[in-house]
Amino acid sequence: MTLWNGSYPFYPGANACFPFDTTRAVIVTVFLSLLLTFIIILPGIRGRRRLFWFLRLVLGLSMGAVILIVQFTGDWETGWVQANTSYKSFSPVQVNVDIGLHIGLAGVNVTLRGNPVQQINETINYNEHFPWSFGADYERSYSQGLEKGLPSPILYVAEKFSRQSPCAVHRQYRIAGHYVSLTLWLAFCTWLISILLFSMSILLYGGHMLLLTATLILSSLLLFSTTRNTLRCPVRFGSVSLRTDYGESFWLALAAGLLCLLLGLGIIILNSVQPEKLKLIFSLDKSSEEEAWDKACLPAEPSCSAQDGLVVPLGELCHVTATQL
């Protein structure tokens, strides 16, 4: 093996690290552009209506952005472990690495990072994605990883989620990802409808749509939690095991669902108990402003003394005689 400097010829060089998530960047850019566009017209709103309008804008756009972003993230469930393990098949050489597992709605990402990154004359910094979304074949991507000669820790973790694995988690995670994604798309549609209803000043039905949005988001989280299954055969690297827990996307979706629930309940309760305050929050209570405007624009009414001065008794009117020409 000296022809290849002691390295097996079918192994590639160091792969790129975790790629830049362009989808998330595009979504954030679009929602930030909308926010900045509406902030430009903010100085044209008078009084405390400006504060209420700004709060409604920030809350509404934040909920929509979170619902859309978590569709494309790969960290619904994550786990890391540091271990000493073999780097290549058929080789006794061991390396010290950090191994990360990131489970999303559309597949699995396995990260391998060396401690330090430069070891055994190679750069150990890998991230490999194995998809199971519609139109993707997990077994094919795993076979391609075998053909490329990916490092052993990556192939070992990816094998746990294959259909032939005795862990039997591929079907559970794949079905959960599909149904959670569908439920979140429905939640995004109901969020759009609620924004439309609020813009049309139909507050009660807008609150109902927010409640429906919260129900869909929380249902998707419950579906992911119940379908999530602990590995029957743990991912072990020597004396340590790779354990996973809920990731950032799960907690973001939970926060968005609870926020929609609180806002929806608050709007419905205010509409039934104190509708005037609800109209004030949505800048619909314009009665006081209209009265002030009418008083400022209408001419001043003459006083009683002026009216009395203008009244002339009928008997004091002068008799006018007409002369015939």
mmCIF file of C-alpha atoms in Angstrom:
data_model
loop_
_atom_site.group_PDB
_atom_site.id
_atom_site.type_symbol
_atom_site.label_atom_id
_atom_site.label_comp_id
_atom_site.label_asym_id
_atom_site.label_seq_id
_atom_site.Cartn_x
_atom_site.Cartn_y
_atom_site.Cartn_z
ATOM 1 C CA MET A 1 0.000 0.000 0.000
ATOM 2 C CA THR A 2 3.030 2.318 -0.166
ATOM 3 C CA LEU A 3 1.929 3.380 -3.668
ATOM 4 C CA TRP A 4 -0.815 5.504 -2.087
ATOM 5 C CA ASN A 5 1.191 6.581 0.978
ATOM 6 C CA GLY A 6 -0.362 3.990 3.249
ATOM 7 C CA SER A 7 -3.955 4.978 2.389
ATOM 8 C CA TYR A 8 -6.515 2.739 0.744
ATOM 9 C CA PRO A 9 -7.049 3.886 -2.852
ATOM 10 C CA PHE A 10 -10.882 3.706 -2.815
ATOM 11 C CA TYR A 11 -11.226 6.305 -0.041
ATOM 12 C CA PRO A 12 -11.832 9.899 -1.162
ATOM 13 C CA GLY A 13 -10.258 12.980 0.295
ATOM 14 C CA ALA A 14 -11.819 14.973 3.085
ATOM 15 C CA ASN A 15 -15.399 15.852 2.340
ATOM 16 C CA ALA A 16 -16.863 19.284 2.870
ATOM 17 C CA CYS A 17 -18.234 20.134 6.274
ATOM 18 C CA PHE A 18 -21.900 20.852 6.941
ATOM 19 C CA PRO A 19 -23.166 22.736 3.874
ATOM 20 C CA PHE A 20 -24.687 26.201 4.002
ATOM 21 C CA ASP A 21 -28.455 25.924 4.294
ATOM 22 C CA THR A 22 -29.575 28.065 1.353
ATOM 23 C CA THR A 23 -33.264 27.258 1.848
ATOM 24 C CA ARG A 24 -33.275 28.622 5.389
ATOM 25 C CA ALA A 25 -31.319 31.688 4.245
ATOM 26 C CA VAL A 26 -33.825 32.410 1.465
ATOM 27 C CA ILE A 27 -36.813 32.118 3.824
ATOM 28 C CA VAL A 28 -35.230 34.378 6.438
ATOM 29 C CA THR A 29 -34.286 36.920 3.762
ATOM 30 C CA VAL A 30 -37.836 37.029 2.376
ATOM 31 C CA PHE A 31 -39.447 37.541 5.788
ATOM 32 C CA LEU A 32 -36.859 40.141 6.830
ATOM 33 C CA SER A 33 -37.476 42.004 3.575
ATOM 34 C CA LEU A 34 -41.203 42.054 4.315
ATOM 35 C CA LEU A 35 -40.519 43.299 7.844
ATOM 36 C CA LEU A 36 -38.243 46.102 6.650
ATOM 37 C CA THR A 37 -40.744 47.080 3.966
ATOM 38 C CA PHE A 38 -43.511 47.507 6.529
ATOM 39 C CA ILE A 39 -41.204 49.286 8.979
ATOM 40 C CA ILE A 40 -40.609 51.976 6.344
ATOM 41 C CA ILE A 41 -44.270 52.992 6.491
ATOM 42 C CA LEU A 42 -44.345 52.800 10.299
ATOM 43 C CA PRO A 43 -43.730 56.555 10.857
ATOM 44 C CA GLY A 44 -46.949 57.295 8.985
ATOM 45 C CA ILE A 45 -49.044 55.672 11.730
ATOM 46 C CA ARG A 46 -50.053 57.982 14.568
ATOM 47 C CA GLY A 47 -50.123 57.482 18.307
ATOM 48 C CA ARG A 48 -50.194 54.183 20.105
ATOM 49 C CA ARG A 49 -51.633 52.506 17.010
ATOM 50 C CA ARG A 50 -48.016 52.430 15.787
ATOM 51 C CA LEU A 51 -46.918 50.191 18.674
ATOM 52 C CA PHE A 52 -49.854 47.785 18.299
ATOM 53 C CA TRP A 53 -49.326 47.602 14.536
ATOM 54 C CA PHE A 54 -45.602 46.879 14.961
ATOM 55 C CA LEU A 55 -46.240 44.122 17.516
ATOM 56 C CA ARG A 56 -48.842 42.456 15.271
ATOM 57 C CA LEU A 57 -46.413 42.620 12.351
ATOM 58 C CA VAL A 58 -43.467 41.091 14.232
ATOM 59 C CA LEU A 59 -45.532 38.303 15.826
ATOM 60 C CA GLY A 60 -47.306 37.396 12.594
ATOM 61 C CA LEU A 61 -44.160 37.257 10.448
ATOM 62 C CA SER A 62 -42.214 35.370 13.139
ATOM 63 C CA MET A 63 -44.819 32.620 13.384
ATOM 64 C CA GLY A 64 -44.986 32.219 9.602
ATOM 65 C CA ALA A 65 -41.199 32.139 9.250
ATOM 66 C CA VAL A 66 -40.799 29.473 11.956
ATOM 67 C CA ILE A 67 -43.530 27.256 10.480
ATOM 68 C CA LEU A 68 -41.858 27.427 7.078
ATOM 69 C CA ILE A 69 -38.236 27.099 8.224
ATOM 70 C CA VAL A 70 -38.675 23.939 10.318
ATOM 71 C CA GLN A 71 -39.932 22.174 7.196
ATOM 72 C CA PHE A 72 -36.430 22.172 5.720
ATOM 73 C CA THR A 73 -34.191 21.842 8.772
ATOM 74 C CA GLY A 74 -32.390 18.656 9.697
ATOM 75 C CA ASP A 75 -32.146 19.008 13.466
ATOM 76 C CA TRP A 76 -35.476 17.794 14.823
ATOM 77 C CA GLU A 77 -33.477 15.243 16.788
ATOM 78 C CA THR A 78 -29.741 15.542 17.428
ATOM 79 C CA GLY A 79 -26.965 13.822 19.321
ATOM 80 C CA TRP A 80 -23.193 14.046 19.716
ATOM 81 C CA VAL A 81 -20.548 11.781 21.156
ATOM 82 C CA GLN A 82 -16.762 11.895 21.404
ATOM 83 C CA ALA A 83 -15.025 8.584 20.873
ATOM 84 C CA ASN A 84 -11.852 6.802 19.846
ATOM 85 C CA THR A 85 -12.775 4.642 16.886
ATOM 86 C CA SER A 86 -11.376 3.177 13.691
ATOM 87 C CA TYR A 87 -11.368 5.560 10.755
ATOM 88 C CA LYS A 88 -11.212 3.118 7.832
ATOM 89 C CA SER A 89 -12.316 -0.410 7.267
ATOM 90 C CA PHE A 90 -9.695 -3.154 7.554
ATOM 91 C CA SER A 91 -7.371 -0.755 9.380
ATOM 92 C CA PRO A 92 -6.412 -0.917 13.090
ATOM 93 C CA VAL A 93 -5.607 2.820 13.185
ATOM 94 C CA GLN A 94 -7.897 4.723 15.534
ATOM 95 C CA VAL A 95 -8.705 8.422 15.659
ATOM 96 C CA ASN A 96 -10.313 10.719 18.198
ATOM 97 C CA VAL A 97 -13.434 12.221 16.660
ATOM 98 C CA ASP A 98 -16.754 13.913 17.412
ATOM 99 C CA ILE A 99 -19.655 12.045 15.829
ATOM 100 C CA GLY A 100 -22.949 13.852 15.328
ATOM 101 C CA LEU A 101 -26.351 12.532 14.301
ATOM 102 C CA HIS A 102 -28.998 14.962 12.989
ATOM 103 C CA ILE A 103 -32.446 13.593 12.162
ATOM 104 C CA GLY A 104 -34.816 15.740 10.111
ATOM 105 C CA LEU A 105 -38.114 15.312 8.353
ATOM 106 C CA ALA A 106 -36.426 14.470 5.050
ATOM 107 C CA GLY A 107 -33.466 12.341 6.125
ATOM 108 C CA VAL A 108 -30.404 11.869 8.309
ATOM 109 C CA ASN A 109 -27.169 13.833 8.491
ATOM 110 C CA VAL A 110 -24.083 12.202 9.982
ATOM 111 C CA THR A 111 -21.186 14.468 10.965
ATOM 112 C CA LEU A 112 -17.631 13.325 11.633
ATOM 113 C CA ARG A 113 -15.122 15.839 12.960
ATOM 114 C CA GLY A 114 -11.624 15.039 14.156
ATOM 115 C CA ASN A 115 -10.033 16.189 17.431
ATOM 116 C CA PRO A 116 -7.870 17.734 16.024
ATOM 117 C CA VAL A 117 -9.141 17.972 12.460
ATOM 118 C CA GLN A 118 -5.754 16.968 10.998
ATOM 119 C CA GLN A 119 -4.988 13.367 11.918
ATOM 120 C CA ILE A 120 -3.155 10.482 10.190
ATOM 121 C CA ASN A 121 -2.182 12.919 7.405
ATOM 122 C CA GLU A 122 -5.847 13.588 6.532
ATOM 123 C CA THR A 123 -8.479 16.227 7.195
ATOM 124 C CA ILE A 124 -11.306 14.607 9.146
ATOM 125 C CA ASN A 125 -14.301 16.896 8.612
ATOM 126 C CA TYR A 126 -17.258 15.118 7.028
ATOM 127 C CA ASN A 127 -20.969 15.618 6.761
ATOM 128 C CA GLU A 128 -23.088 13.153 4.771
ATOM 129 C CA HIS A 129 -26.818 13.309 4.090
ATOM 130 C CA PHE A 130 -28.948 10.195 3.590
ATOM 131 C CA PRO A 131 -32.475 11.199 2.449
ATOM 132 C CA TRP A 132 -35.768 9.353 2.794
ATOM 133 C CA SER A 133 -38.172 12.006 1.457
ATOM 134 C CA PHE A 134 -40.517 11.436 -1.479
ATOM 135 C CA GLY A 135 -38.540 10.533 -4.581
ATOM 136 C CA ALA A 136 -35.406 9.684 -2.563
ATOM 137 C CA ASP A 137 -33.972 6.224 -2.002
ATOM 138 C CA TYR A 138 -32.178 5.801 1.311
ATOM 139 C CA GLU A 139 -30.708 2.438 0.349
ATOM 140 C CA ARG A 140 -29.283 3.881 -2.851
ATOM 141 C CA SER A 141 -27.596 6.773 -1.046
ATOM 142 C CA TYR A 142 -26.179 4.328 1.510
ATOM 143 C CA SER A 143 -24.853 2.111 -1.288
ATOM 144 C CA GLN A 144 -23.233 5.131 -2.903
ATOM 145 C CA GLY A 145 -21.539 5.877 0.413
ATOM 146 C CA LEU A 146 -20.144 2.343 0.441
ATOM 147 C CA GLU A 147 -18.893 2.752 -3.106
ATOM 148 C CA LYS A 148 -17.192 6.047 -2.291
ATOM 149 C CA GLY A 149 -15.562 4.493 0.744
ATOM 150 C CA LEU A 150 -16.846 6.845 3.401
ATOM 151 C CA PRO A 151 -15.249 6.598 6.875
ATOM 152 C CA SER A 152 -16.424 3.695 8.975
ATOM 153 C CA PRO A 153 -18.181 5.742 11.719
ATOM 154 C CA ILE A 154 -20.441 7.431 9.130
ATOM 155 C CA LEU A 155 -21.371 4.141 7.479
ATOM 156 C CA TYR A 156 -21.928 2.512 10.867
ATOM 157 C CA VAL A 157 -24.425 5.198 11.954
ATOM 158 C CA ALA A 158 -26.152 5.301 8.564
ATOM 159 C CA GLU A 159 -26.554 1.527 8.605
ATOM 160 C CA LYS A 160 -28.652 1.772 11.786
ATOM 161 C CA PHE A 161 -31.354 3.626 9.779
ATOM 162 C CA SER A 162 -31.390 1.327 6.766
ATOM 163 C CA ARG A 163 -34.277 -1.013 6.052
ATOM 164 C CA GLN A 164 -32.160 -4.105 6.662
ATOM 165 C CA SER A 165 -31.062 -2.925 10.102
ATOM 166 C CA PRO A 166 -32.374 -4.881 13.117
ATOM 167 C CA CYS A 167 -33.038 -1.521 14.813
ATOM 168 C CA ALA A 168 -36.165 -1.203 12.637
ATOM 169 C CA VAL A 169 -36.422 2.596 12.864
ATOM 170 C CA HIS A 170 -36.284 3.499 9.171
ATOM 171 C CA ARG A 171 -40.018 3.063 8.590
ATOM 172 C CA GLN A 172 -41.022 4.918 11.776
ATOM 173 C CA TYR A 173 -38.872 7.971 11.100
ATOM 174 C CA ARG A 174 -39.734 8.080 7.407
ATOM 175 C CA ILE A 175 -43.505 7.939 7.969
ATOM 176 C CA ALA A 176 -43.256 10.448 10.820
ATOM 177 C CA GLY A 177 -41.319 12.858 8.623
ATOM 178 C CA HIS A 178 -43.903 12.671 5.833
ATOM 179 C CA TYR A 179 -46.923 13.242 8.065
ATOM 180 C CA VAL A 180 -45.262 15.954 10.149
ATOM 181 C CA SER A 181 -44.300 17.808 6.968
ATOM 182 C CA LEU A 182 -47.864 17.559 5.632
ATOM 183 C CA THR A 183 -49.325 18.827 8.921
ATOM 184 C CA LEU A 184 -46.939 21.775 8.999
ATOM 185 C CA TRP A 185 -47.877 22.743 5.443
ATOM 186 C CA LEU A 186 -51.518 22.780 6.527
ATOM 187 C CA ALA A 187 -50.544 24.945 9.507
ATOM 188 C CA PHE A 188 -48.795 27.386 7.182
ATOM 189 C CA CYS A 189 -51.957 27.640 5.047
ATOM 190 C CA THR A 190 -54.154 28.312 8.097
ATOM 191 C CA TRP A 191 -51.650 30.948 9.247
ATOM 192 C CA LEU A 192 -51.991 32.712 5.878
ATOM 193 C CA ILE A 193 -55.792 32.597 6.188
ATOM 194 C CA SER A 194 -55.616 34.100 9.703
ATOM 195 C CA ILE A 195 -53.436 36.965 8.427
ATOM 196 C CA LEU A 196 -55.971 37.596 5.646
ATOM 197 C CA LEU A 197 -58.890 37.606 8.102
ATOM 198 C CA PHE A 198 -57.133 40.028 10.436
ATOM 199 C CA SER A 199 -56.399 42.368 7.532
ATOM 200 C CA MET A 200 -60.132 42.296 6.699
ATOM 201 C CA SER A 201 -60.970 43.119 10.359
ATOM 202 C CA ILE A 202 -62.718 39.757 10.885
ATOM 203 C CA LEU A 203 -61.127 39.271 14.289
ATOM 204 C CA LEU A 204 -63.160 36.392 15.717
ATOM 205 C CA TYR A 205 -62.622 34.090 12.760
ATOM 206 C CA GLY A 206 -58.972 35.134 12.644
ATOM 207 C CA GLY A 207 -58.636 33.957 16.243
ATOM 208 C CA HIS A 208 -60.283 30.668 15.320
ATOM 209 C CA MET A 209 -57.784 30.173 12.498
ATOM 210 C CA LEU A 210 -54.923 30.867 14.902
ATOM 211 C CA LEU A 211 -56.297 28.167 17.192
ATOM 212 C CA LEU A 212 -56.449 25.783 14.234
ATOM 213 C CA THR A 213 -52.852 26.678 13.350
ATOM 214 C CA ALA A 214 -51.745 25.948 16.911
ATOM 215 C CA THR A 215 -53.630 22.639 16.886
ATOM 216 C CA LEU A 216 -51.905 21.548 13.672
ATOM 217 C CA ILE A 217 -48.425 22.505 14.924
ATOM 218 C CA LEU A 218 -48.862 20.774 18.275
ATOM 219 C CA SER A 219 -50.336 17.720 16.530
ATOM 220 C CA SER A 220 -47.252 17.483 14.311
ATOM 221 C CA LEU A 221 -45.012 17.602 17.379
ATOM 222 C CA LEU A 222 -47.065 14.934 19.103
ATOM 223 C CA LEU A 223 -46.868 12.778 15.983
ATOM 224 C CA PHE A 224 -43.091 13.127 15.843
ATOM 225 C CA SER A 225 -42.768 12.375 19.569
ATOM 226 C CA THR A 226 -44.928 9.252 19.528
ATOM 227 C CA THR A 227 -43.358 7.876 16.356
ATOM 228 C CA ARG A 228 -39.842 8.637 17.539
ATOM 229 C CA ASN A 229 -38.410 5.365 18.702
ATOM 230 C CA THR A 230 -35.352 4.665 20.781
ATOM 231 C CA LEU A 231 -32.835 2.573 18.906
ATOM 232 C CA ARG A 232 -33.228 -1.061 19.863
ATOM 233 C CA CYS A 233 -29.565 -1.613 19.084
ATOM 234 C CA PRO A 234 -27.692 1.439 20.475
ATOM 235 C CA VAL A 235 -25.035 3.220 18.424
ATOM 236 C CA ARG A 236 -21.910 2.337 20.360
ATOM 237 C CA PHE A 237 -18.318 3.408 19.758
ATOM 238 C CA GLY A 238 -16.213 1.439 22.170
ATOM 239 C CA SER A 239 -17.380 2.241 25.683
ATOM 240 C CA VAL A 240 -19.586 5.242 24.774
ATOM 241 C CA SER A 241 -22.994 5.444 23.101
ATOM 242 C CA LEU A 242 -24.497 8.029 20.781
ATOM 243 C CA ARG A 243 -27.732 9.282 22.327
ATOM 244 C CA THR A 244 -30.141 11.714 20.737
ATOM 245 C CA ASP A 245 -32.595 14.272 22.069
ATOM 246 C CA TYR A 246 -35.015 16.821 20.620
ATOM 247 C CA GLY A 247 -33.248 19.439 18.556
ATOM 248 C CA GLU A 248 -33.617 23.131 17.827
ATOM 249 C CA SER A 249 -36.331 22.743 15.185
ATOM 250 C CA PHE A 250 -38.573 20.798 17.569
ATOM 251 C CA TRP A 251 -38.379 23.499 20.251
ATOM 252 C CA LEU A 252 -38.890 26.295 17.714
ATOM 253 C CA ALA A 253 -42.037 24.599 16.411
ATOM 254 C CA LEU A 254 -43.240 24.090 19.997
ATOM 255 C CA ALA A 255 -42.736 27.790 20.777
ATOM 256 C CA ALA A 256 -44.615 28.810 17.623
ATOM 257 C CA GLY A 257 -47.487 26.451 18.442
ATOM 258 C CA LEU A 258 -47.838 27.721 22.016
ATOM 259 C CA LEU A 259 -47.693 31.330 20.815
ATOM 260 C CA CYS A 260 -50.468 30.705 18.281
ATOM 261 C CA LEU A 261 -52.510 29.002 20.994
ATOM 262 C CA LEU A 262 -52.157 31.894 23.450
ATOM 263 C CA LEU A 263 -52.895 34.549 20.832
ATOM 264 C CA GLY A 264 -55.907 32.683 19.482
ATOM 265 C CA LEU A 265 -57.390 32.154 22.950
ATOM 266 C CA GLY A 266 -56.680 35.760 23.893
ATOM 267 C CA ILE A 267 -58.455 37.126 20.820
ATOM 268 C CA ILE A 268 -61.516 34.920 21.335
ATOM 269 C CA ILE A 269 -61.765 35.786 25.064
ATOM 270 C CA LEU A 270 -61.348 39.516 24.466
ATOM 271 C CA ASN A 271 -63.909 39.439 21.688
ATOM 272 C CA SER A 272 -66.501 37.993 24.088
ATOM 273 C CA VAL A 273 -65.551 39.886 27.269
ATOM 274 C CA GLN A 274 -64.136 43.257 26.191
ATOM 275 C CA PRO A 275 -64.500 43.784 22.441
ATOM 276 C CA GLU A 276 -63.588 47.488 22.771
ATOM 277 C CA LYS A 277 -60.069 46.621 23.915
ATOM 278 C CA LEU A 278 -59.707 44.123 21.089
ATOM 279 C CA LYS A 279 -60.723 46.794 18.579
ATOM 280 C CA LEU A 280 -58.233 49.145 20.195
ATOM 281 C CA ILE A 281 -55.420 46.605 19.778
ATOM 282 C CA PHE A 282 -56.287 46.129 16.112
ATOM 283 C CA SER A 283 -56.748 49.904 15.619
ATOM 284 C CA LEU A 284 -60.446 49.583 14.836
ATOM 285 C CA ASP A 285 -61.808 51.833 17.634
ATOM 286 C CA LYS A 286 -61.964 55.137 15.772
ATOM 287 C CA SER A 287 -65.031 56.635 17.443
ATOM 288 C CA SER A 288 -63.074 58.971 19.706
ATOM 289 C CA GLU A 289 -60.846 60.074 16.838
ATOM 290 C CA GLU A 290 -63.824 60.726 14.573
ATOM 291 C CA GLU A 291 -65.535 62.792 17.288
ATOM 292 C CA ALA A 292 -62.413 64.890 17.775
ATOM 293 C CA TRP A 293 -62.121 65.328 14.003
ATOM 294 C CA ASP A 294 -65.779 66.385 13.706
ATOM 295 C CA LYS A 295 -65.413 68.927 16.499
ATOM 296 C CA ALA A 296 -62.322 70.371 14.861
ATOM 297 C CA CYS A 297 -63.848 70.609 11.379
ATOM 298 C CA LEU A 298 -67.426 71.780 12.120
ATOM 299 C CA PRO A 299 -68.012 75.587 12.460
ATOM 300 C CA ALA A 300 -68.569 76.948 15.913
ATOM 301 C CA GLU A 301 -72.202 77.156 16.947
ATOM 302 C CA PRO A 302 -73.436 80.623 17.737
ATOM 303 C CA SER A 303 -74.078 81.418 21.356
ATOM 304 C CA CYS A 304 -77.515 81.992 22.862
ATOM 305 C CA SER A 305 -76.910 85.718 23.296
ATOM 306 C CA ALA A 306 -76.004 86.112 19.649
ATOM 307 C CA GLN A 307 -79.104 84.240 18.639
ATOM 308 C CA ASP A 308 -81.240 86.439 20.881
ATOM 309 C CA GLY A 309 -79.727 89.548 19.343
ATOM 310 C CA LEU A 310 -80.621 88.437 15.875
ATOM 311 C CA VAL A 311 -84.273 87.846 16.734
ATOM 312 C CA VAL A 312 -86.413 90.961 15.931
ATOM 313 C CA PRO A 313 -89.982 91.231 17.194
ATOM 314 C CA LEU A 314 -92.603 91.224 14.521
ATOM 315 C CA GLY A 315 -94.227 94.445 15.742
ATOM 316 C CA GLU A 316 -91.019 96.450 15.355
ATOM 317 C CA LEU A 317 -90.662 95.683 11.713
ATOM 318 C CA CYS A 318 -90.939 98.822 9.545
ATOM 319 C CA HIS A 319 -93.816 99.107 7.167
ATOM 320 C CA VAL A 320 -92.614 99.648 3.663
ATOM 321 C CA THR A 321 -94.967 101.484 1.265
ATOM 322 C CA ALA A 322 -94.646 100.988 -2.392
ATOM 323 C CA THR A 323 -95.133 103.967 -4.733
ATOM 324 C CA GLN A 324 -96.530 103.424 -8.155
ATOM 325 C CA LEU A 325 -94.379 104.783 -10.932
#
